[in-house]
């Protein structure tokens, strides 16, 4: 795996386990572009440096998430598909119901609400506002809290509402004193807005129409399948799914049947089988599984102990707290040395080490020393040494780790 790719994956794992911010399911090219945008704002070049930044700034995942989640949206985006929804799908849903029966709609990944109010307008036009107020049960969700609060406010600028036909604008919006437009107050109150992560949370239930446009396309195909299985679970029999123009249902079995390919409308198809149900359960767990291999401390210990490069950890009082087998052999350390002050160990004689420690403590940034010689009675071995600060959740420095990788001395001499 190329170095930058490896760094990116390490970064994503760190975010997932340290902040519960799981971005591992998103397609890499667009994710990398968005990370680069945030890193440029901070003048950070490499993913590894950004990882260190995240370690020191525990709330950094919030602006990062704001950069990653793209909220591009508009009223009646892809107008022809909305006309199809208005002329074919909404009448079919209404026709399948008793006159007073509730109609349940879920707008998933609704961004700042334009899509939500587009759907509400179409139902209000089909049912009449009074009946819509009685019958429509509308849930609108997104993972982006800022976008959700804009959606809740339901206030838009003139340029935002330009795609709404004038008669509908007049009927469903009121002008604000600041020159904005606010959506119909009573209809707005029928909508429940909720923070919901498509990758993590259980779906809404008994849905007649699920609108999820221009969100699936950001996910890797296995995650798209998991989300589609959830959607299937959330829909009533014969319920409809309305996706974005560039999206498609690609499940291994036809759990959705296409109603109209051009407008990306599907209907709930085959029932879920056992495997699909299991996939739904495992992904719905709120926390990473306790028995997940990556969270088992013994694996981390073994990886540290058996690493072919020497590694140490030094606490903030400059005492040795960990040394792996390779470090013990190289520097003649024993269990008795754990807890000893670094100055009392021969290791402290390594040129530049003392100054580098001061620098890491002061600047809280990693330091790398190159081609440092370690003299023994018979030989001199050369190392590149990486010293990395480790912080706790309150961003206090708790220790420094040192990694010694042997340099290729012959190659260095040629240079
Ligand atoms: C490009 S916007 C689409 C907005 C609207 N559906 C439309 O088509 O106009 C994508 C939305 O997906 C949301 N999103 C991204 N990842 C999500 C996740 N894991 N769970 C829920 N929403 C997510 C983003 O916050 C953003 O609001």
GROMACS .gro file of C-alpha atoms and ligand atoms in nm:
model
  442
    1UNK     CA    1   0.000   0.000   0.000
    2UNK     CA    2   0.152   0.343  -0.092
    3UNK     CA    3   0.258   0.554   0.209
    4UNK     CA    4  -0.008   0.827   0.164
    5UNK     CA    5  -0.283   0.565   0.136
    6UNK     CA    6  -0.160   0.392   0.450
    7UNK     CA    7  -0.148   0.725   0.636
    8UNK     CA    8  -0.505   0.804   0.526
    9UNK     CA    9  -0.634   0.466   0.648
   10UNK     CA   10  -0.452   0.512   0.982
   11UNK     CA   11  -0.608   0.856   1.013
   12UNK     CA   12  -0.958   0.719   0.943
   13UNK     CA   13  -0.914   0.441   1.201
   14UNK     CA   14  -0.795   0.698   1.456
   15UNK     CA   15  -1.101   0.919   1.394
   16UNK     CA   16  -1.334   0.622   1.421
   17UNK     CA   17  -1.202   0.499   1.755
   18UNK     CA   18  -1.101   0.828   1.920
   19UNK     CA   19  -1.398   1.050   1.828
   20UNK     CA   20  -1.655   0.798   1.707
   21UNK     CA   21  -1.640   0.981   1.374
   22UNK     CA   22  -1.654   0.694   1.128
   23UNK     CA   23  -1.568   0.803   0.774
   24UNK     CA   24  -1.426   0.466   0.667
   25UNK     CA   25  -1.731   0.390   0.450
   26UNK     CA   26  -1.688   0.689   0.215
   27UNK     CA   27  -1.529   0.663  -0.129
   28UNK     CA   28  -1.165   0.757  -0.102
   29UNK     CA   29  -1.106   1.006  -0.388
   30UNK     CA   30  -1.371   1.256  -0.275
   31UNK     CA   31  -1.287   1.198   0.093
   32UNK     CA   32  -0.920   1.269   0.026
   33UNK     CA   33  -1.009   1.588  -0.161
   34UNK     CA   34  -1.219   1.709   0.134
   35UNK     CA   35  -0.947   1.622   0.389
   36UNK     CA   36  -0.698   1.820   0.179
   37UNK     CA   37  -0.931   2.123   0.188
   38UNK     CA   38  -0.933   2.118   0.569
   39UNK     CA   39  -0.557   2.047   0.590
   40UNK     CA   40  -0.484   2.340   0.359
   41UNK     CA   41  -0.680   2.569   0.594
   42UNK     CA   42  -0.449   2.453   0.873
   43UNK     CA   43  -0.136   2.461   0.652
   44UNK     CA   44  -0.076   2.091   0.708
   45UNK     CA   45   0.075   1.885   0.425
   46UNK     CA   46   0.065   1.521   0.526
   47UNK     CA   47  -0.207   1.296   0.667
   48UNK     CA   48   0.030   1.187   0.944
   49UNK     CA   49   0.088   1.548   1.053
   50UNK     CA   50  -0.290   1.595   1.049
   51UNK     CA   51  -0.326   1.286   1.269
   52UNK     CA   52  -0.089   1.446   1.520
   53UNK     CA   53  -0.293   1.767   1.499
   54UNK     CA   54  -0.612   1.570   1.572
   55UNK     CA   55  -0.442   1.409   1.871
   56UNK     CA   56  -0.370   1.752   2.015
   57UNK     CA   57  -0.708   1.908   1.925
   58UNK     CA   58  -0.982   1.672   2.038
   59UNK     CA   59  -1.262   1.885   1.883
   60UNK     CA   60  -1.100   1.908   1.539
   61UNK     CA   61  -1.326   1.635   1.404
   62UNK     CA   62  -1.615   1.889   1.407
   63UNK     CA   63  -1.475   2.133   1.146
   64UNK     CA   64  -1.339   1.832   0.958
   65UNK     CA   65  -1.687   1.679   0.941
   66UNK     CA   66  -1.830   2.013   0.826
   67UNK     CA   67  -1.581   2.006   0.540
   68UNK     CA   68  -1.642   1.641   0.452
   69UNK     CA   69  -2.023   1.651   0.449
   70UNK     CA   70  -2.121   1.826   0.129
   71UNK     CA   71  -2.453   2.008   0.169
   72UNK     CA   72  -2.514   2.106  -0.191
   73UNK     CA   73  -2.891   2.108  -0.247
   74UNK     CA   74  -3.180   2.304  -0.398
   75UNK     CA   75  -3.560   2.307  -0.431
   76UNK     CA   76  -3.690   2.060  -0.693
   77UNK     CA   77  -3.337   1.962  -0.794
   78UNK     CA   78  -3.365   1.767  -1.126
   79UNK     CA   79  -3.708   1.909  -1.202
   80UNK     CA   80  -3.823   1.633  -1.440
   81UNK     CA   81  -3.785   1.372  -1.165
   82UNK     CA   82  -3.993   1.584  -0.928
   83UNK     CA   83  -4.263   1.618  -1.192
   84UNK     CA   84  -4.263   1.239  -1.227
   85UNK     CA   85  -4.295   1.209  -0.847
   86UNK     CA   86  -4.584   1.457  -0.845
   87UNK     CA   87  -4.770   1.301  -1.140
   88UNK     CA   88  -4.712   0.929  -1.085
   89UNK     CA   89  -4.577   0.830  -0.745
   90UNK     CA   90  -4.758   1.061  -0.501
   91UNK     CA   91  -5.102   0.987  -0.658
   92UNK     CA   92  -5.020   0.611  -0.642
   93UNK     CA   93  -4.936   0.639  -0.270
   94UNK     CA   94  -5.255   0.834  -0.197
   95UNK     CA   95  -5.463   0.590  -0.401
   96UNK     CA   96  -5.325   0.295  -0.201
   97UNK     CA   97  -5.458   0.445   0.125
   98UNK     CA   98  -5.787   0.488   0.305
   99UNK     CA   99  -5.904   0.855   0.294
  100UNK     CA  100  -5.785   0.933   0.650
  101UNK     CA  101  -5.492   0.700   0.668
  102UNK     CA  102  -5.154   0.857   0.760
  103UNK     CA  103  -4.879   0.881   0.500
  104UNK     CA  104  -4.525   0.846   0.624
  105UNK     CA  105  -4.233   1.012   0.443
  106UNK     CA  106  -3.862   1.004   0.533
  107UNK     CA  107  -3.619   1.248   0.374
  108UNK     CA  108  -3.278   1.098   0.461
  109UNK     CA  109  -2.966   1.316   0.420
  110UNK     CA  110  -3.194   1.617   0.378
  111UNK     CA  111  -2.916   1.881   0.410
  112UNK     CA  112  -3.058   2.231   0.470
  113UNK     CA  113  -3.418   2.130   0.400
  114UNK     CA  114  -3.491   2.234   0.041
  115UNK     CA  115  -3.567   1.873  -0.052
  116UNK     CA  116  -3.795   1.830   0.251
  117UNK     CA  117  -4.010   2.132   0.165
  118UNK     CA  118  -4.020   2.031  -0.203
  119UNK     CA  119  -4.180   1.699  -0.101
  120UNK     CA  120  -4.420   1.864   0.145
  121UNK     CA  121  -4.538   2.108  -0.124
  122UNK     CA  122  -4.614   1.819  -0.362
  123UNK     CA  123  -4.817   1.634  -0.097
  124UNK     CA  124  -4.999   1.952   0.003
  125UNK     CA  125  -5.085   2.014  -0.362
  126UNK     CA  126  -5.215   1.658  -0.402
  127UNK     CA  127  -5.406   1.632  -0.072
  128UNK     CA  128  -5.488   1.996   0.004
  129UNK     CA  129  -5.320   2.173   0.296
  130UNK     CA  130  -5.582   2.072   0.558
  131UNK     CA  131  -5.569   1.703   0.475
  132UNK     CA  132  -5.190   1.720   0.450
  133UNK     CA  133  -5.175   1.864   0.804
  134UNK     CA  134  -5.391   1.572   0.924
  135UNK     CA  135  -5.226   1.288   0.738
  136UNK     CA  136  -4.863   1.362   0.655
  137UNK     CA  137  -4.604   1.228   0.901
  138UNK     CA  138  -4.269   1.359   0.788
  139UNK     CA  139  -3.924   1.274   0.925
  140UNK     CA  140  -3.622   1.462   0.794
  141UNK     CA  141  -3.272   1.352   0.893
  142UNK     CA  142  -2.907   1.433   0.831
  143UNK     CA  143  -2.575   1.371   1.005
  144UNK     CA  144  -2.478   1.737   0.975
  145UNK     CA  145  -2.621   1.926   1.272
  146UNK     CA  146  -2.563   2.272   1.119
  147UNK     CA  147  -2.748   2.175   0.802
  148UNK     CA  148  -3.031   2.031   1.013
  149UNK     CA  149  -3.068   2.352   1.209
  150UNK     CA  150  -3.091   2.548   0.881
  151UNK     CA  151  -3.355   2.299   0.766
  152UNK     CA  152  -3.549   2.353   1.090
  153UNK     CA  153  -3.533   2.731   1.047
  154UNK     CA  154  -3.683   2.691   0.699
  155UNK     CA  155  -3.569   3.040   0.597
  156UNK     CA  156  -3.415   3.090   0.255
  157UNK     CA  157  -3.270   3.370   0.048
  158UNK     CA  158  -3.430   3.492  -0.272
  159UNK     CA  159  -3.172   3.310  -0.486
  160UNK     CA  160  -3.251   2.982  -0.303
  161UNK     CA  161  -3.622   2.996  -0.383
  162UNK     CA  162  -3.577   3.096  -0.748
  163UNK     CA  163  -3.653   2.739  -0.867
  164UNK     CA  164  -3.997   2.738  -0.699
  165UNK     CA  165  -4.285   2.833  -0.936
  166UNK     CA  166  -4.423   3.175  -0.841
  167UNK     CA  167  -4.771   3.048  -0.744
  168UNK     CA  168  -4.625   2.784  -0.511
  169UNK     CA  169  -4.381   3.033  -0.362
  170UNK     CA  170  -4.667   3.265  -0.279
  171UNK     CA  171  -4.884   2.986  -0.138
  172UNK     CA  172  -4.623   2.811   0.077
  173UNK     CA  173  -4.378   3.084   0.182
  174UNK     CA  174  -4.399   3.408   0.374
  175UNK     CA  175  -4.154   3.693   0.321
  176UNK     CA  176  -3.947   3.784   0.627
  177UNK     CA  177  -3.855   4.137   0.729
  178UNK     CA  178  -3.497   4.069   0.621
  179UNK     CA  179  -3.611   3.989   0.264
  180UNK     CA  180  -3.590   3.612   0.307
  181UNK     CA  181  -3.861   3.348   0.262
  182UNK     CA  182  -3.987   3.124   0.540
  183UNK     CA  183  -4.181   2.804   0.475
  184UNK     CA  184  -4.552   2.766   0.576
  185UNK     CA  185  -4.558   2.763   0.956
  186UNK     CA  186  -4.823   2.494   1.016
  187UNK     CA  187  -4.686   2.253   0.759
  188UNK     CA  188  -4.336   2.308   0.894
  189UNK     CA  189  -4.455   2.202   1.239
  190UNK     CA  190  -4.560   1.862   1.101
  191UNK     CA  191  -4.197   1.776   1.027
  192UNK     CA  192  -3.969   1.604   1.275
  193UNK     CA  193  -3.600   1.684   1.221
  194UNK     CA  194  -3.347   1.442   1.363
  195UNK     CA  195  -2.974   1.382   1.368
  196UNK     CA  196  -2.927   1.048   1.195
  197UNK     CA  197  -2.621   0.876   1.051
  198UNK     CA  198  -2.706   0.650   0.758
  199UNK     CA  199  -2.404   0.428   0.827
  200UNK     CA  200  -2.463   0.380   1.195
  201UNK     CA  201  -2.824   0.426   1.296
  202UNK     CA  202  -3.131   0.207   1.260
  203UNK     CA  203  -3.376   0.321   0.990
  204UNK     CA  204  -3.711   0.497   1.045
  205UNK     CA  205  -4.001   0.256   1.019
  206UNK     CA  206  -4.324   0.199   0.818
  207UNK     CA  207  -4.227   0.450   0.551
  208UNK     CA  208  -4.438   0.500   0.237
  209UNK     CA  209  -4.190   0.723   0.055
  210UNK     CA  210  -3.820   0.740   0.128
  211UNK     CA  211  -3.633   1.023  -0.041
  212UNK     CA  212  -3.255   0.992  -0.023
  213UNK     CA  213  -3.094   1.184  -0.305
  214UNK     CA  214  -2.729   1.255  -0.377
  215UNK     CA  215  -2.595   1.099  -0.059
  216UNK     CA  216  -2.550   0.729  -0.142
  217UNK     CA  217  -2.304   0.818  -0.416
  218UNK     CA  218  -2.045   0.929  -0.157
  219UNK     CA  219  -2.026   0.580  -0.003
  220UNK     CA  220  -1.825   0.272  -0.103
  221UNK     CA  221  -2.038   0.003  -0.267
  222UNK     CA  222  -2.049  -0.233   0.035
  223UNK     CA  223  -2.175   0.053   0.254
  224UNK     CA  224  -2.430   0.153  -0.011
  225UNK     CA  225  -2.564  -0.204   0.007
  226UNK     CA  226  -2.588  -0.190   0.386
  227UNK     CA  227  -2.776   0.140   0.368
  228UNK     CA  228  -3.011   0.002   0.102
  229UNK     CA  229  -3.083  -0.301   0.321
  230UNK     CA  230  -3.174  -0.058   0.599
  231UNK     CA  231  -3.399   0.136   0.364
  232UNK     CA  232  -3.572  -0.187   0.263
  233UNK     CA  233  -3.628  -0.261   0.631
  234UNK     CA  234  -3.768   0.089   0.693
  235UNK     CA  235  -4.014   0.084   0.402
  236UNK     CA  236  -4.367  -0.056   0.410
  237UNK     CA  237  -4.446  -0.328   0.157
  238UNK     CA  238  -4.478  -0.152  -0.179
  239UNK     CA  239  -4.314   0.161  -0.032
  240UNK     CA  240  -4.115   0.379  -0.274
  241UNK     CA  241  -3.751   0.484  -0.275
  242UNK     CA  242  -3.649   0.801  -0.461
  243UNK     CA  243  -3.273   0.832  -0.525
  244UNK     CA  244  -3.057   1.096  -0.694
  245UNK     CA  245  -3.007   1.106  -1.069
  246UNK     CA  246  -2.651   0.974  -1.057
  247UNK     CA  247  -2.737   0.695  -0.817
  248UNK     CA  248  -2.857   0.341  -0.858
  249UNK     CA  249  -2.970   0.044  -0.654
  250UNK     CA  250  -2.695  -0.218  -0.679
  251UNK     CA  251  -2.784  -0.489  -0.430
  252UNK     CA  252  -2.681  -0.854  -0.488
  253UNK     CA  253  -3.052  -0.959  -0.486
  254UNK     CA  254  -3.343  -0.757  -0.623
  255UNK     CA  255  -3.468  -0.631  -0.287
  256UNK     CA  256  -3.587  -0.323  -0.481
  257UNK     CA  257  -3.762  -0.329  -0.815
  258UNK     CA  258  -3.713  -0.039  -1.053
  259UNK     CA  259  -4.029   0.165  -1.116
  260UNK     CA  260  -3.858   0.425  -1.332
  261UNK     CA  261  -3.486   0.407  -1.408
  262UNK     CA  262  -3.464   0.754  -1.556
  263UNK     CA  263  -3.597   0.916  -1.241
  264UNK     CA  264  -3.441   0.663  -1.003
  265UNK     CA  265  -3.763   0.553  -0.837
  266UNK     CA  266  -3.777   0.201  -0.689
  267UNK     CA  267  -4.030  -0.003  -0.499
  268UNK     CA  268  -3.965  -0.245  -0.216
  269UNK     CA  269  -3.897  -0.585  -0.377
  270UNK     CA  270  -3.794  -0.927  -0.248
  271UNK     CA  271  -3.797  -0.984   0.127
  272UNK     CA  272  -3.463  -0.965   0.310
  273UNK     CA  273  -3.293  -1.301   0.362
  274UNK     CA  274  -3.115  -1.408   0.678
  275UNK     CA  275  -2.775  -1.281   0.567
  276UNK     CA  276  -2.918  -0.936   0.492
  277UNK     CA  277  -3.090  -0.928   0.830
  278UNK     CA  278  -2.760  -1.014   0.999
  279UNK     CA  279  -2.582  -0.740   0.807
  280UNK     CA  280  -2.846  -0.499   0.935
  281UNK     CA  281  -2.795  -0.607   1.298
  282UNK     CA  282  -2.415  -0.595   1.298
  283UNK     CA  283  -2.402  -0.245   1.148
  284UNK     CA  284  -2.676  -0.111   1.376
  285UNK     CA  285  -2.464  -0.161   1.688
  286UNK     CA  286  -2.404   0.178   1.845
  287UNK     CA  287  -2.046   0.113   1.957
  288UNK     CA  288  -1.768  -0.090   1.797
  289UNK     CA  289  -1.801  -0.451   1.910
  290UNK     CA  290  -1.611  -0.511   2.234
  291UNK     CA  291  -1.462  -0.827   2.089
  292UNK     CA  292  -1.353  -0.656   1.766
  293UNK     CA  293  -0.992  -0.769   1.703
  294UNK     CA  294  -0.871  -0.410   1.658
  295UNK     CA  295  -0.985  -0.316   2.010
  296UNK     CA  296  -0.824  -0.616   2.181
  297UNK     CA  297  -0.532  -0.478   2.384
  298UNK     CA  298  -0.335  -0.805   2.349
  299UNK     CA  299  -0.305  -0.750   1.976
  300UNK     CA  300  -0.159  -0.402   2.025
  301UNK     CA  301   0.077  -0.540   2.292
  302UNK     CA  302   0.197  -0.824   2.071
  303UNK     CA  303   0.244  -0.592   1.773
  304UNK     CA  304   0.453  -0.360   1.994
  305UNK     CA  305   0.654  -0.639   2.158
  306UNK     CA  306   0.740  -0.822   1.838
  307UNK     CA  307   0.803  -0.519   1.617
  308UNK     CA  308   1.136  -0.550   1.428
  309UNK     CA  309   1.212  -0.184   1.511
  310UNK     CA  310   1.311  -0.077   1.861
  311UNK     CA  311   1.041   0.124   2.041
  312UNK     CA  312   1.028   0.302   2.375
  313UNK     CA  313   0.781   0.516   2.566
  314UNK     CA  314   0.895   0.784   2.810
  315UNK     CA  315   0.657   0.955   3.054
  316UNK     CA  316   0.640   1.329   3.122
  317UNK     CA  317   0.893   1.290   3.411
  318UNK     CA  318   1.138   1.142   3.161
  319UNK     CA  319   1.112   0.791   3.306
  320UNK     CA  320   1.115   0.482   3.087
  321UNK     CA  321   0.768   0.325   3.092
  322UNK     CA  322   0.782   0.079   2.801
  323UNK     CA  323   1.047  -0.089   2.589
  324UNK     CA  324   0.990  -0.363   2.338
  325UNK     CA  325   1.206  -0.675   2.289
  326UNK     CA  326   1.411  -0.516   2.009
  327UNK     CA  327   1.490  -0.209   2.224
  328UNK     CA  328   1.589  -0.430   2.517
  329UNK     CA  329   1.840  -0.619   2.302
  330UNK     CA  330   1.981  -0.311   2.133
  331UNK     CA  331   2.025  -0.094   2.440
  332UNK     CA  332   2.084  -0.369   2.698
  333UNK     CA  333   1.766  -0.282   2.891
  334UNK     CA  334   1.600  -0.513   3.147
  335UNK     CA  335   1.271  -0.509   3.337
  336UNK     CA  336   1.457  -0.334   3.623
  337UNK     CA  337   1.509  -0.032   3.400
  338UNK     CA  338   1.136   0.034   3.368
  339UNK     CA  339   1.057   0.337   3.582
  340UNK     CA  340   1.422   0.455   3.573
  341UNK     CA  341   1.502   0.809   3.476
  342UNK     CA  342   1.622   0.833   3.119
  343UNK     CA  343   1.936   1.022   3.226
  344UNK     CA  344   2.048   0.718   3.424
  345UNK     CA  345   2.044   0.498   3.114
  346UNK     CA  346   2.321   0.467   2.857
  347UNK     CA  347   2.069   0.540   2.590
  348UNK     CA  348   2.068   0.905   2.697
  349UNK     CA  349   2.415   0.939   2.539
  350UNK     CA  350   2.266   0.922   2.190
  351UNK     CA  351   2.364   1.251   2.022
  352UNK     CA  352   2.081   1.502   1.993
  353UNK     CA  353   1.834   1.302   2.202
  354UNK     CA  354   1.824   1.537   2.500
  355UNK     CA  355   1.765   1.850   2.284
  356UNK     CA  356   1.500   1.669   2.079
  357UNK     CA  357   1.310   1.575   2.394
  358UNK     CA  358   1.307   1.938   2.501
  359UNK     CA  359   1.182   2.039   2.157
  360UNK     CA  360   0.896   1.785   2.151
  361UNK     CA  361   0.793   1.883   2.505
  362UNK     CA  362   0.796   2.249   2.415
  363UNK     CA  363   0.641   2.244   2.064
  364UNK     CA  364   0.417   1.935   2.110
  365UNK     CA  365   0.510   1.827   1.758
  366UNK     CA  366   0.691   1.511   1.645
  367UNK     CA  367   1.066   1.530   1.576
  368UNK     CA  368   1.277   1.309   1.353
  369UNK     CA  369   1.653   1.262   1.393
  370UNK     CA  370   1.844   1.107   1.106
  371UNK     CA  371   2.152   0.889   1.097
  372UNK     CA  372   2.226   0.897   1.470
  373UNK     CA  373   2.523   0.677   1.569
  374UNK     CA  374   2.505   0.435   1.866
  375UNK     CA  375   2.854   0.322   1.962
  376UNK     CA  376   2.917  -0.011   2.131
  377UNK     CA  377   3.251  -0.175   2.211
  378UNK     CA  378   3.284  -0.334   1.864
  379UNK     CA  379   3.061  -0.141   1.636
  380UNK     CA  380   2.859   0.172   1.554
  381UNK     CA  381   2.495   0.133   1.448
  382UNK     CA  382   2.308   0.417   1.279
  383UNK     CA  383   1.943   0.495   1.338
  384UNK     CA  384   1.670   0.729   1.226
  385UNK     CA  385   1.477   0.818   1.543
  386UNK     CA  386   1.114   0.941   1.548
  387UNK     CA  387   0.995   1.102   1.871
  388UNK     CA  388   0.618   1.147   1.887
  389UNK     CA  389   0.413   1.315   2.162
  390UNK     CA  390   0.108   1.124   2.291
  391UNK     CA  391  -0.184   1.318   2.439
  392UNK     CA  392  -0.481   1.214   2.649
  393UNK     CA  393  -0.842   1.316   2.569
  394UNK     CA  394  -0.784   1.649   2.750
  395UNK     CA  395  -0.487   1.716   2.519
  396UNK     CA  396  -0.237   1.679   2.806
  397UNK     CA  397   0.096   1.533   2.708
  398UNK     CA  398   0.116   1.190   2.869
  399UNK     CA  399   0.424   1.040   2.712
  400UNK     CA  400   0.665   1.038   2.419
  401UNK     CA  401   0.723   0.739   2.201
  402UNK     CA  402   1.054   0.678   2.030
  403UNK     CA  403   1.099   0.456   1.731
  404UNK     CA  404   1.449   0.358   1.617
  405UNK     CA  405   1.479   0.234   1.262
  406UNK     CA  406   1.818   0.123   1.142
  407UNK     CA  407   1.956   0.330   0.852
  408UNK     CA  408   2.129   0.176   0.558
  409UNK     CA  409   2.479   0.306   0.639
  410UNK     CA  410   2.636   0.201   0.308
  411UNK     CA  411   2.378   0.399   0.119
  412UNK     CA  412   2.434   0.701   0.344
  413UNK     CA  413   2.809   0.687   0.276
  414UNK     CA  414   2.757   0.691  -0.100
  415UNK     CA  415   2.561   1.010  -0.055
  416LIG     C1  416  -2.516   1.659  -0.151
  416LIG     S1  417  -2.618   1.663  -0.008
  416LIG     C2  418  -2.772   1.609  -0.072
  416LIG     C3  419  -2.886   1.689  -0.018
  416LIG     C4  420  -3.023   1.655  -0.075
  416LIG     N1  421  -3.060   1.519  -0.046
  416LIG     C5  422  -3.028   1.679  -0.226
  416LIG     O1  423  -3.016   1.587  -0.304
  416LIG     O2  424  -3.043   1.795  -0.265
  416LIG     C6  425  -2.558   1.522   0.081
  416LIG     C7  426  -2.606   1.518   0.224
  416LIG     O3  427  -2.573   1.392   0.278
  416LIG     C8  428  -2.545   1.409   0.415
  416LIG     N2  429  -2.469   1.294   0.465
  416LIG     C9  430  -2.343   1.256   0.431
  416LIG     N3  431  -2.308   1.148   0.502
  416LIG    C10  432  -2.414   1.116   0.580
  416LIG    C11  433  -2.438   1.014   0.674
  416LIG     N4  434  -2.345   0.924   0.703
  416LIG     N5  435  -2.557   1.010   0.735
  416LIG    C12  436  -2.653   1.102   0.708
  416LIG     N6  437  -2.635   1.203   0.620
  416LIG    C13  438  -2.517   1.210   0.557
  416LIG    C14  439  -2.463   1.537   0.416
  416LIG     O4  440  -2.460   1.597   0.545
  416LIG    C15  441  -2.540   1.621   0.314
  416LIG     O5  442  -2.638   1.700   0.377
   0.00000   0.00000   0.00000
